[in-house]
mmCIF file of C-alpha atoms in Angstrom:
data_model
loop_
_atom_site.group_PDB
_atom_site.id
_atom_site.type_symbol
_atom_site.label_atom_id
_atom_site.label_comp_id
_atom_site.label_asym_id
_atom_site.label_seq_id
_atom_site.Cartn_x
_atom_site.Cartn_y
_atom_site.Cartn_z
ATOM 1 C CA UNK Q 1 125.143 48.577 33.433
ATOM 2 C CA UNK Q 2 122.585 46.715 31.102
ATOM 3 C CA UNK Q 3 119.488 48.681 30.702
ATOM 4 C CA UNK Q 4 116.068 47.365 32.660
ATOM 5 C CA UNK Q 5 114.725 45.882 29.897
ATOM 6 C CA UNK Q 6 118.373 43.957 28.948
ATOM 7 C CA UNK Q 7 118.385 42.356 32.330
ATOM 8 C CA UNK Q 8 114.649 41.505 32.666
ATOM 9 C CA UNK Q 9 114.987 39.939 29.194
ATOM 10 C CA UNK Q 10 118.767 38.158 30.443
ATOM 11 C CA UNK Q 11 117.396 36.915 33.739
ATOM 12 C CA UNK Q 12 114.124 35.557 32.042
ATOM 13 C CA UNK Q 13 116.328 33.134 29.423
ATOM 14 C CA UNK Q 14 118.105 32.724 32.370
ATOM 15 C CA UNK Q 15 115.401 31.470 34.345
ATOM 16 C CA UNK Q 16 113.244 29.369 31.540
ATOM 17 C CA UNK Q 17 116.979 27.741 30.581
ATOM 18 C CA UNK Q 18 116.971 26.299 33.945
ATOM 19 C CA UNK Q 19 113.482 25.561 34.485
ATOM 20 C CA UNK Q 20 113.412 23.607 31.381
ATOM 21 C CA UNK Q 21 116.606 21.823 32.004
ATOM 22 C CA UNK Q 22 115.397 20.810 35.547
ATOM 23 C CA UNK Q 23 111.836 19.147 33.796
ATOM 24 C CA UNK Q 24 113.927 17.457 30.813
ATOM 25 C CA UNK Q 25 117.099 15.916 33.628
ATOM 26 C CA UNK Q 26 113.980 14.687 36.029
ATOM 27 C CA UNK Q 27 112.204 13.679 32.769
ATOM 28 C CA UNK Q 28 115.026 11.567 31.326
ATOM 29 C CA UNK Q 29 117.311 10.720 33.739
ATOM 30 C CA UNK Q 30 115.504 10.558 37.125
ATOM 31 C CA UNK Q 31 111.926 9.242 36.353
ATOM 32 C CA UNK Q 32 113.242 5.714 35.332
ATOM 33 C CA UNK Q 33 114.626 4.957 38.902
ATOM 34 C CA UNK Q 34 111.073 6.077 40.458
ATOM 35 C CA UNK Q 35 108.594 3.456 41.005
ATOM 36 C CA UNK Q 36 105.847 3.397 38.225
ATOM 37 C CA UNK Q 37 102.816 4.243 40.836
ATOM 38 C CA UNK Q 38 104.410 6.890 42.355
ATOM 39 C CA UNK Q 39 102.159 10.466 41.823
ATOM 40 C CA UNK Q 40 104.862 12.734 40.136
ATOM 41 C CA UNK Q 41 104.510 10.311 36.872
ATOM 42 C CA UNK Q 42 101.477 12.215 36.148
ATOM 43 C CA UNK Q 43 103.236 15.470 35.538
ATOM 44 C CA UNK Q 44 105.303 14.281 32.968
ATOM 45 C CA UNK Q 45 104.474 12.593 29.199
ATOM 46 C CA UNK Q 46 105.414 9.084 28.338
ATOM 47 C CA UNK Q 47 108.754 9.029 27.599
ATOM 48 C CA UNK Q 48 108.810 8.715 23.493
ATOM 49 C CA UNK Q 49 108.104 12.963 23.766
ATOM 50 C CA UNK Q 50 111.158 13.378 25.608
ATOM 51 C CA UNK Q 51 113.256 12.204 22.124
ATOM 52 C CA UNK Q 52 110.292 13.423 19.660
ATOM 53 C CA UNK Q 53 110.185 17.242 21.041
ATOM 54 C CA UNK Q 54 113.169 18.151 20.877
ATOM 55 C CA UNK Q 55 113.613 17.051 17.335
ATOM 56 C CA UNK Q 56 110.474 18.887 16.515
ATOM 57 C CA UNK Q 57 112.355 21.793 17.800
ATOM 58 C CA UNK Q 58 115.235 21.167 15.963
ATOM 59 C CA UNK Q 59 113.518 21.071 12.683
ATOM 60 C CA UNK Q 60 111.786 24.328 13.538
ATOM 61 C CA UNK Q 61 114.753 26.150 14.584
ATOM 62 C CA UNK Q 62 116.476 24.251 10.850
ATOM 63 C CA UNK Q 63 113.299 25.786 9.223
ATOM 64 C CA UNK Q 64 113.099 29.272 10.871
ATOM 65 C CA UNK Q 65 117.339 29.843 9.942
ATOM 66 C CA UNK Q 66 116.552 28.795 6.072
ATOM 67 C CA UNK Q 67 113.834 31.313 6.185
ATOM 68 C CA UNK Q 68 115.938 34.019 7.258
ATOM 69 C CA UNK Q 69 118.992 33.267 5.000
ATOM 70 C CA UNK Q 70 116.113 32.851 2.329
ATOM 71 C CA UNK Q 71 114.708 36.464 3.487
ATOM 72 C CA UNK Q 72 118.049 38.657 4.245
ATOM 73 C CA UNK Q 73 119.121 36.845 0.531
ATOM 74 C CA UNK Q 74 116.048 38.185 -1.389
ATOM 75 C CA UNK Q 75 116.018 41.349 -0.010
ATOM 76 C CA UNK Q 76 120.043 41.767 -0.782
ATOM 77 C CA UNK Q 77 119.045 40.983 -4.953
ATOM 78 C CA UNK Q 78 120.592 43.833 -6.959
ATOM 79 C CA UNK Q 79 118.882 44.166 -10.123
ATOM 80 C CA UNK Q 80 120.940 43.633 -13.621
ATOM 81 C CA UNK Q 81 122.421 46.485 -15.097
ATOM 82 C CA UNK Q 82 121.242 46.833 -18.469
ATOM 83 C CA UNK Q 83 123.010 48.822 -21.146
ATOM 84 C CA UNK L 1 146.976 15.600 17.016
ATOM 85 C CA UNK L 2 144.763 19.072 15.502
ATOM 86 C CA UNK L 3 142.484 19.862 17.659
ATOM 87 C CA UNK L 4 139.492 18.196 15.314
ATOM 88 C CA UNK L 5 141.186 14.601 15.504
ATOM 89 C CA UNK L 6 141.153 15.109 19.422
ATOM 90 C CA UNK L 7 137.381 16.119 19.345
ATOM 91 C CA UNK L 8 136.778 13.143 17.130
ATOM 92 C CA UNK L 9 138.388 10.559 18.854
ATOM 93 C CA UNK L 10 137.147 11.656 22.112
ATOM 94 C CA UNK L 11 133.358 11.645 20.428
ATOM 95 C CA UNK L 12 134.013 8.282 19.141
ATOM 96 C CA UNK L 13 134.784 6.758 22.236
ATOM 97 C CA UNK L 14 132.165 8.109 24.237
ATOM 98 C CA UNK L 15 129.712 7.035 21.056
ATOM 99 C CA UNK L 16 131.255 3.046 21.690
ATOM 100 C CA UNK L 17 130.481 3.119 24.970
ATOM 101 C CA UNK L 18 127.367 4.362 24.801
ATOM 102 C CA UNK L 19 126.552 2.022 21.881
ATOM 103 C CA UNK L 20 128.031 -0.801 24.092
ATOM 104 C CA UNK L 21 125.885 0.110 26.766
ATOM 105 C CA UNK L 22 122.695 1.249 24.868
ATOM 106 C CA UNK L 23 122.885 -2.480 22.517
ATOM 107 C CA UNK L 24 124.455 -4.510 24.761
ATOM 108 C CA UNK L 25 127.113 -5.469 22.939
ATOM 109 C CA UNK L 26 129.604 -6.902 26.086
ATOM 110 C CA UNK L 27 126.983 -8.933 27.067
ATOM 111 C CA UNK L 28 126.581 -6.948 30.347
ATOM 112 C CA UNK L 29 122.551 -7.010 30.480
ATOM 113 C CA UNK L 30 122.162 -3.773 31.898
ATOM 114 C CA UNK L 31 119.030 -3.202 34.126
ATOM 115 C CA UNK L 32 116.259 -2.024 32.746
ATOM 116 C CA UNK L 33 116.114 1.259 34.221
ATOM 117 C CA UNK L 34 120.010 2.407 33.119
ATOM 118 C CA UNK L 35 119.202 1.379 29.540
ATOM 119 C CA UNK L 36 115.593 3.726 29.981
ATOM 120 C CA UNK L 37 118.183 6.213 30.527
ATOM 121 C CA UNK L 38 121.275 5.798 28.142
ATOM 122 C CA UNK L 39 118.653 5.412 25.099
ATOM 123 C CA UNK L 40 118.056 8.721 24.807
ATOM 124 C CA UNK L 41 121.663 10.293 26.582
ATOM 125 C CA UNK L 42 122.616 11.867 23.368
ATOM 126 C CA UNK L 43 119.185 13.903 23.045
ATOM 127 C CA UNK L 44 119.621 14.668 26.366
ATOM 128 C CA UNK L 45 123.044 16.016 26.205
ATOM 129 C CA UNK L 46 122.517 18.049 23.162
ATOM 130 C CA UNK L 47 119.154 19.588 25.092
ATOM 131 C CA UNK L 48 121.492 20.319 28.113
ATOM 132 C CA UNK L 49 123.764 21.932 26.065
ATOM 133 C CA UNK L 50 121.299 23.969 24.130
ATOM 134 C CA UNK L 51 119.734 24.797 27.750
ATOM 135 C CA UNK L 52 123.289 26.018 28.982
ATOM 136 C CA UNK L 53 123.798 27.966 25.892
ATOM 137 C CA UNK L 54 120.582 29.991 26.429
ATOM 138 C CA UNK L 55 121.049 30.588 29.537
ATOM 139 C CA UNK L 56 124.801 32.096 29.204
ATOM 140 C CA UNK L 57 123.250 34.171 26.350
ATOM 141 C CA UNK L 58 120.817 35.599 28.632
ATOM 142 C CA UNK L 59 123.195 36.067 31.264
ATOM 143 C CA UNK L 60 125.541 38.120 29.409
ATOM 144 C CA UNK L 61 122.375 40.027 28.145
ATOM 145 C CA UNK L 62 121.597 40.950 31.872
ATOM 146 C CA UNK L 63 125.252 41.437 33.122
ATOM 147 C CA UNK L 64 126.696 43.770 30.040
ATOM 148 C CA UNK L 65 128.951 46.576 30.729
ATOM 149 C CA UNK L 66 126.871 49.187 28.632
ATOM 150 C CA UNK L 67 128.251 52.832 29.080
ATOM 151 C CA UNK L 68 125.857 55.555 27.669
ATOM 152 C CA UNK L 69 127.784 58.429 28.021
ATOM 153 C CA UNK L 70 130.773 56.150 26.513
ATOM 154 C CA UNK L 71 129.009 55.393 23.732
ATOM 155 C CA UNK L 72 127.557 58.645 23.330
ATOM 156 C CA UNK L 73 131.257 60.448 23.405
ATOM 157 C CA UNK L 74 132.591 58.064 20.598
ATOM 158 C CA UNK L 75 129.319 58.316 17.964
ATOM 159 C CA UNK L 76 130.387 62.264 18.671
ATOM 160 C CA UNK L 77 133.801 61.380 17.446
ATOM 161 C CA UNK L 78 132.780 59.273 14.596
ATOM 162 C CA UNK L 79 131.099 62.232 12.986
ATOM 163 C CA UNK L 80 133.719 64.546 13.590
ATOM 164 C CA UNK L 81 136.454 62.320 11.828
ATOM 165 C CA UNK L 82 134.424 61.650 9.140
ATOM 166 C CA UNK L 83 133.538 65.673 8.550
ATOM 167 C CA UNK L 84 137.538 65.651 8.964
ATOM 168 C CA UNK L 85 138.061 62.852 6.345
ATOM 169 C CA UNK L 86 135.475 64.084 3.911
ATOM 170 C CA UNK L 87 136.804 67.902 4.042
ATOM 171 C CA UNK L 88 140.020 66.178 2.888
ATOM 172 C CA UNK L 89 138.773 64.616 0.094
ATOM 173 C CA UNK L 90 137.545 60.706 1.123
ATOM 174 C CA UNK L 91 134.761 59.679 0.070
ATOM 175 C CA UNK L 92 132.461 57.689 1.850
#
């Protein structure tokens, strides 16, 4: 069995994987077919974010794995040997 | 066909049809509201699939078989084959 903290931690990606892959399907795919004065455009950005965030994101996550190779790199320097 | 040509081609199909759609390139004139949502279909797809990958990670977080006393009996082991090893002359 997966300690407490393991599944809390599991269940929680779990959970904010779905939730944000319920908002981005209604975003994208099911907000087009609803009419343009209905009230549940108001809980969503105009539709240029939808493409723009998650390249954001992408960059970050491009940025934040350079870092760490950068990091784990500089850290694994041996110095020269010198005679 | 290796398994990369199949991935391809099947990629590159889907990509012409969703350029055909997407550009209108038949000469279909899709509706407004089907091209509002093939523009951005590969975004989406790629954010699904990020979305599904998360949430398997998670899932196997939550569901793994961990087995303290398991674990505990083979770190127990590992020291006593390496005293064994290193009383017989490897080094570690």
């Amino acid at each position: 069995m997966a300690s407490g903290v393991d599944q809390a931690v599991g269940m929680g990606l779990v959970g904010f994987s779905l939730l944000l892959f319920i908002y981005y399907t209604l975003w994208v795919i099911v907000l087009p077919f609803v009419d343009s004065d209905h009230v549940i455009h108001g809980y969503f950005l105009p539709r240029e974010y939808s493409v723009i965030l998650p390249g954001i994101a992408a960059l970050l996550l491009v940025l934040f794995v350079g870092m760490f190779i950068v990091v784990v790199m500089w850290k694994n320097r041996k110095p020269k040997k010198t005679q | 066909m290796t398994k990369l040509a199949e991935w391809l081609s099947g990629l590159t199909l889907l990509g012409v049809l969703w350029a055909a759609v997407t550009f209108d390139l038949l000469g279909l004139d899709p509706p407004e509201a089907v091209l509002q949502v093939s523009r951005p279909l590969p975004v989406f797809l790629l954010v699904a699939l990020g979305c599904f990958s998360l949430g398997t990670v998670g899932y196997r977080v939550a569901t793994f078989n961990d087995c303290q006393p398991a674990a505990a009996e083979l770190q127990e082991q590992i020291r006593e084959a390496k005293t064994d090893l290193q009383s017989k002359g490897l080094r570690f």
